[in-house]
Tab-separated table of C-alpha atoms in Angstrom:
chain	number	residue	atom	x	y	z
A	1	MET	CA	34.024	-52.610	-13.461
A	2	LEU	CA	31.343	-49.986	-12.882
A	3	LEU	CA	30.799	-51.289	-9.347
A	4	PHE	CA	34.442	-50.946	-8.382
A	5	PHE	CA	34.657	-47.521	-10.010
A	6	PHE	CA	31.661	-46.471	-7.932
A	7	LEU	CA	33.228	-47.736	-4.720
A	8	ALA	CA	36.539	-46.067	-5.455
A	9	THR	CA	34.807	-42.762	-6.187
A	10	LEU	CA	32.596	-42.933	-3.109
A	11	LEU	CA	35.044	-44.085	-0.496
A	12	GLY	CA	38.483	-43.754	-2.043
A	13	ALA	CA	40.923	-46.627	-2.269
A	14	THR	CA	39.712	-49.471	-0.113
A	15	THR	CA	42.318	-51.741	1.419
A	16	ALA	CA	42.689	-55.473	1.096
A	17	GLN	CA	42.135	-55.673	4.846
A	18	ALA	CA	38.708	-54.074	4.494
A	19	GLY	CA	37.869	-56.510	1.705
A	20	ILE	CA	38.673	-59.419	3.998
A	21	LEU	CA	36.632	-58.000	6.871
A	22	TYR	CA	33.620	-56.825	4.908
A	23	PRO	CA	33.261	-58.736	1.628
A	24	THR	CA	29.512	-58.051	1.397
A	25	ILE	CA	30.138	-54.306	1.344
A	26	ILE	CA	32.943	-54.421	-1.185
A	27	LYS	CA	31.144	-56.799	-3.533
A	28	LYS	CA	27.611	-55.446	-3.310
A	29	GLY	CA	27.214	-51.833	-4.318
A	30	GLU	CA	23.666	-51.687	-2.988
A	31	HIS	CA	25.076	-51.502	0.550
A	32	LEU	CA	26.487	-48.035	-0.193
A	33	ARG	CA	23.892	-45.352	-0.783
A	34	PRO	CA	24.421	-43.001	-3.730
A	35	GLN	CA	24.306	-39.328	-2.766
A	36	SER	CA	23.648	-36.045	-4.511
A	37	ASN	CA	26.716	-34.079	-5.607
A	38	ALA	CA	26.048	-31.386	-2.990
A	39	ARG	CA	25.697	-33.853	-0.144
A	40	ARG	CA	28.659	-35.907	-1.349
A	41	SER	CA	30.860	-32.840	-1.221
A	42	ALA	CA	29.705	-31.893	2.258
A	43	SER	CA	29.957	-35.445	3.571
A	44	HIS	CA	33.725	-35.649	3.275
A	45	GLY	CA	33.786	-34.035	6.722
A	46	GLY	CA	37.482	-33.286	6.983
A	47	GLU	CA	38.913	-31.752	10.133
A	48	PRO	CA	35.588	-31.107	11.955
A	49	CYS	CA	34.701	-34.791	11.682
A	50	LYS	CA	38.135	-35.831	12.926
A	51	SER	CA	37.563	-33.658	15.981
A	52	TRP	CA	34.082	-35.109	16.453
A	53	GLN	CA	35.486	-38.642	16.305
A	54	PHE	CA	38.207	-37.774	18.818
A	55	ALA	CA	35.582	-36.338	21.185
A	56	ILE	CA	33.368	-39.426	21.091
A	57	GLU	CA	36.200	-41.929	21.458
A	58	THR	CA	37.608	-40.074	24.474
A	59	HIS	CA	34.119	-39.874	26.024
A	60	ASN	CA	34.134	-36.090	26.032
A	61	LEU	CA	31.069	-36.034	23.774
A	62	ILE	CA	28.376	-38.247	25.305
A	63	ASP	CA	24.746	-39.184	24.781
A	64	TRP	CA	24.851	-38.426	21.057
A	65	LYS	CA	22.074	-39.951	18.947
A	66	THR	CA	23.418	-40.172	15.385
A	67	VAL	CA	26.527	-39.463	13.368
A	68	PRO	CA	26.386	-35.885	11.986
A	69	ASN	CA	25.148	-35.893	8.386
A	70	GLU	CA	28.251	-34.087	7.202
A	71	CYS	CA	30.415	-36.913	8.602
A	72	GLU	CA	28.727	-39.777	6.755
A	73	LEU	CA	31.479	-40.366	4.210
A	74	PHE	CA	34.185	-39.585	6.733
A	75	VAL	CA	32.917	-42.409	8.952
A	76	GLY	CA	32.470	-44.717	5.956
A	77	ARG	CA	36.003	-44.133	4.761
A	78	TYR	CA	37.374	-44.649	8.247
A	79	LEU	CA	35.579	-47.960	8.744
A	80	LEU	CA	36.441	-49.334	5.299
A	81	GLY	CA	39.976	-48.023	5.204
A	82	ASP	CA	43.315	-48.767	6.811
A	83	GLN	CA	42.886	-46.694	9.966
A	84	TYR	CA	40.030	-48.633	11.582
A	85	ALA	CA	41.902	-51.898	11.171
A	86	GLU	CA	45.112	-50.305	12.451
A	87	ASP	CA	43.369	-48.803	15.501
A	88	SER	CA	41.776	-52.156	16.310
A	89	LYS	CA	45.117	-53.920	15.894
A	90	VAL	CA	46.834	-51.582	18.349
A	91	VAL	CA	44.131	-52.134	20.985
A	92	THR	CA	44.059	-55.911	20.681
A	93	ARG	CA	47.846	-56.213	20.639
A	94	GLU	CA	48.043	-54.249	23.874
A	95	ALA	CA	45.398	-56.527	25.352
A	96	PHE	CA	47.424	-59.575	24.391
A	97	LYS	CA	50.628	-58.094	25.838
A	98	PHE	CA	48.803	-57.501	29.114
A	99	ALA	CA	47.388	-61.029	29.118
A	100	LEU	CA	50.890	-62.426	28.643
A	101	SER	CA	52.262	-60.403	31.543
A	102	PHE	CA	49.421	-61.096	33.970
A	103	ASN	CA	50.184	-63.556	36.756
A	104	LYS	CA	47.203	-65.774	36.078
A	105	SER	CA	45.912	-68.670	38.094
A	106	TYR	CA	45.282	-72.064	36.566
A	107	ASP	CA	42.051	-72.922	38.307
A	108	GLY	CA	39.767	-72.025	35.401
A	109	PHE	CA	38.378	-68.854	36.957
A	110	ASP	CA	40.444	-66.199	35.157
A	111	ILE	CA	38.177	-64.704	32.495
A	112	TRP	CA	38.086	-62.037	29.837
A	113	ILE	CA	34.826	-60.328	28.969
A	114	PHE	CA	34.010	-59.456	25.365
A	115	ALA	CA	31.127	-57.360	24.090
A	116	ILE	CA	29.609	-58.553	20.821
A	117	ASP	CA	28.391	-55.764	18.534
A	118	GLU	CA	31.342	-53.845	17.050
A	119	THR	CA	33.657	-55.847	19.296
A	120	ALA	CA	33.378	-59.528	18.386
A	121	LEU	CA	31.021	-59.082	15.421
A	122	SER	CA	30.798	-56.226	12.957
A	123	ASN	CA	27.453	-54.771	11.894
A	124	LEU	CA	29.081	-52.630	9.238
A	125	PRO	CA	27.205	-54.322	6.362
A	126	TYR	CA	23.995	-53.184	8.066
A	127	TYR	CA	25.139	-49.657	8.916
A	128	ALA	CA	26.635	-49.076	5.471
A	129	SER	CA	23.119	-49.314	4.067
A	130	ARG	CA	21.867	-46.771	6.625
A	131	GLY	CA	24.183	-43.857	6.207
A	132	PHE	CA	26.996	-45.102	8.462
A	133	GLY	CA	25.126	-44.150	11.607
A	134	THR	CA	23.516	-40.928	10.343
A	135	GLU	CA	20.030	-42.471	10.439
A	136	PRO	CA	18.142	-42.997	13.727
A	137	PHE	CA	18.309	-46.531	15.077
A	138	ASP	CA	15.589	-48.824	13.689
A	139	SER	CA	15.148	-51.728	16.102
A	140	LYS	CA	12.974	-53.789	13.733
A	141	ALA	CA	15.424	-53.470	10.861
A	142	PHE	CA	18.328	-54.306	13.139
A	143	ASP	CA	16.514	-57.358	14.521
A	144	LYS	CA	16.065	-58.559	10.940
A	145	TRP	CA	19.795	-58.088	10.347
A	146	VAL	CA	20.652	-60.040	13.527
A	147	LYS	CA	18.411	-62.900	12.424
A	148	SER	CA	20.328	-63.123	9.144
A	149	GLU	CA	23.406	-64.249	11.150
A	150	ASP	CA	25.597	-62.549	8.546
A	151	ALA	CA	27.717	-60.318	10.779
A	152	PRO	CA	31.420	-61.009	10.132
A	153	ALA	CA	34.011	-61.264	12.867
A	154	LEU	CA	36.276	-58.313	13.540
A	155	SER	CA	39.511	-60.036	12.574
A	156	TRP	CA	41.776	-58.534	15.231
A	157	THR	CA	39.261	-59.345	17.955
A	158	LEU	CA	38.969	-62.926	16.752
A	159	LYS	CA	42.745	-63.240	16.780
A	160	LEU	CA	42.891	-61.931	20.361
A	161	TYR	CA	40.080	-64.278	21.383
A	162	LYS	CA	42.009	-67.300	20.147
A	163	GLN	CA	45.274	-66.096	21.698
A	164	LEU	CA	43.634	-65.683	25.095
A	165	GLN	CA	42.191	-69.171	24.934
A	166	LEU	CA	45.616	-70.588	24.131
A	167	LEU	CA	46.927	-68.834	27.245
A	168	GLY	CA	44.303	-70.616	29.320
A	169	TYR	CA	41.810	-67.804	29.847
A	170	LYS	CA	38.090	-68.382	29.561
A	171	ILE	CA	35.912	-65.985	27.579
A	172	VAL	CA	32.545	-64.588	28.609
A	173	PHE	CA	30.438	-62.746	26.055
A	174	LEU	CA	28.401	-60.021	27.749
A	175	THR	CA	26.074	-58.426	25.240
A	176	GLY	CA	23.358	-55.799	25.236
A	177	ARG	CA	21.391	-57.917	22.794
A	178	ARG	CA	18.087	-59.086	24.242
A	179	GLU	CA	17.472	-62.686	25.264
A	180	TYR	CA	15.227	-63.369	22.266
A	181	LYS	CA	18.255	-62.882	20.005
A	182	ARG	CA	20.233	-65.652	21.717
A	183	GLU	CA	19.889	-68.350	19.064
A	184	ALA	CA	20.816	-66.056	16.174
A	185	THR	CA	23.715	-64.567	18.135
A	186	HIS	CA	25.019	-67.983	19.156
A	187	ASP	CA	24.917	-69.265	15.585
A	188	ASN	CA	26.454	-66.097	14.152
A	189	LEU	CA	29.381	-66.327	16.577
A	190	LEU	CA	30.033	-69.890	15.448
A	191	VAL	CA	29.834	-68.978	11.759
A	192	ALA	CA	32.219	-66.073	12.360
A	193	GLY	CA	34.819	-68.387	13.906
A	194	TYR	CA	34.320	-68.116	17.671
A	195	ARG	CA	34.351	-71.375	19.619
A	196	ASN	CA	34.321	-72.733	23.181
A	197	TRP	CA	33.312	-69.650	25.134
A	198	GLU	CA	32.508	-69.992	28.826
A	199	LYS	CA	29.249	-68.037	28.885
A	200	LEU	CA	27.015	-66.026	26.557
A	201	ILE	CA	25.074	-63.512	28.644
A	202	HIS	CA	22.116	-61.680	27.091
A	203	LYS	CA	20.062	-58.830	28.451
A	204	PRO	CA	16.605	-59.925	29.683
A	205	SER	CA	13.940	-59.001	27.160
A	206	ASP	CA	12.041	-56.950	29.771
A	207	TYR	CA	15.078	-55.060	31.131
A	208	ASN	CA	14.564	-51.283	31.177
A	209	GLY	CA	17.714	-50.018	32.916
A	210	SER	CA	20.886	-48.559	31.459
A	211	ALA	CA	23.522	-50.599	29.656
A	212	LEU	CA	26.096	-49.503	32.224
A	213	ASP	CA	24.003	-50.761	35.160
A	214	TYR	CA	23.108	-53.983	33.371
A	215	LYS	CA	26.716	-54.857	32.573
A	216	SER	CA	27.912	-53.865	36.033
A	217	ASP	CA	25.279	-56.146	37.596
A	218	LYS	CA	26.221	-59.073	35.369
A	219	ARG	CA	29.916	-58.630	36.124
A	220	GLN	CA	29.081	-58.618	39.829
A	221	GLN	CA	27.276	-61.927	39.378
A	222	LEU	CA	30.355	-63.369	37.692
A	223	VAL	CA	32.573	-62.209	40.557
A	224	ASP	CA	30.109	-63.632	43.084
A	225	ALA	CA	30.358	-66.965	41.245
A	226	GLY	CA	34.114	-66.979	41.807
A	227	TYR	CA	35.381	-65.654	38.485
A	228	ARG	CA	38.231	-63.141	38.309
A	229	ILE	CA	37.800	-60.574	35.525
A	230	VAL	CA	41.294	-60.067	34.156
A	231	GLY	CA	40.395	-58.096	31.048
A	232	ASN	CA	37.366	-56.446	29.504
A	233	VAL	CA	37.100	-55.621	25.784
A	234	GLY	CA	34.326	-53.438	24.382
A	235	ASP	CA	33.475	-50.697	21.922
A	236	GLN	CA	31.233	-48.650	24.252
A	237	TRP	CA	32.182	-46.824	27.428
A	238	SER	CA	29.162	-48.483	29.041
A	239	ASP	CA	30.978	-51.794	28.440
A	240	LEU	CA	33.950	-50.607	30.465
A	241	LEU	CA	32.759	-48.230	33.166
A	242	GLY	CA	30.830	-49.073	36.319
A	243	THR	CA	31.785	-51.729	38.847
A	244	ASN	CA	33.850	-54.920	38.552
A	245	HIS	CA	35.060	-53.941	35.114
A	246	GLY	CA	38.254	-55.977	35.327
A	247	THR	CA	41.937	-55.467	35.997
A	248	ARG	CA	42.300	-53.685	32.653
A	249	ASN	CA	39.860	-52.407	30.051
A	250	PHE	CA	40.427	-52.144	26.312
A	251	LYS	CA	38.279	-49.807	24.210
A	252	LEU	CA	37.827	-50.555	20.525
A	253	PRO	CA	36.786	-47.723	18.196
A	254	ASN	CA	33.140	-47.277	17.256
A	255	PRO	CA	31.994	-44.069	15.549
A	256	LEU	CA	28.612	-45.532	14.537
A	257	TYR	CA	26.502	-45.217	17.702
A	258	TYR	CA	26.529	-44.500	21.431
A	259	VAL	CA	24.973	-46.765	24.074
A	260	ILE	CA	24.218	-45.398	27.527
């Protein structure tokens, strides 16, 4: 009882949808950091944080490093509440409507590209323990989280993934995760419910370029191999901009971090 009272006080009423998506957060209070009264009051964020979120999602605010401290609870409430799920649902439903309307070929070369982090898999259990993006990125801690293979699927993305496969499209995962994370990523995708993808493309461990250039180069390689990129689903603008990004792009919300 005390745990659920704590969660309700900290984040407000949490929806059943959030409980399905993120059971480890809802059931384990240690994932949510207690705050001082002064910081808790400031962290509600309100209108300034709504404007900040609008600016990052529309790519007007770029190259930001962390979520503002005063927006910690605002971001937490958004991600655990109704709106994040609703926003994701709208995006994936539009993607499915487009896939239905597209005049596809049946030669096995029509593909959709999916990013992984905050697109196919959610790292919210990890980020909830680190201030919902207010703390600087810790690569060692994140690597440990990836190795746990505990990231849940984003439910609306998984639904879209399965719908696209039923329509005859092939799926290519194009991730910014380094090659040494391949085994953990592969296994986590299976545990989360993803099956029968066409390719899982990881960034070389020694790659030093930008995410935008890396993903553009990999998409070019896919096109050179004869694939047609019908759709592209990601949470970062670097997933969607650049060259050979597909006939249509679909941007999922992500107020936790920015990848160049």
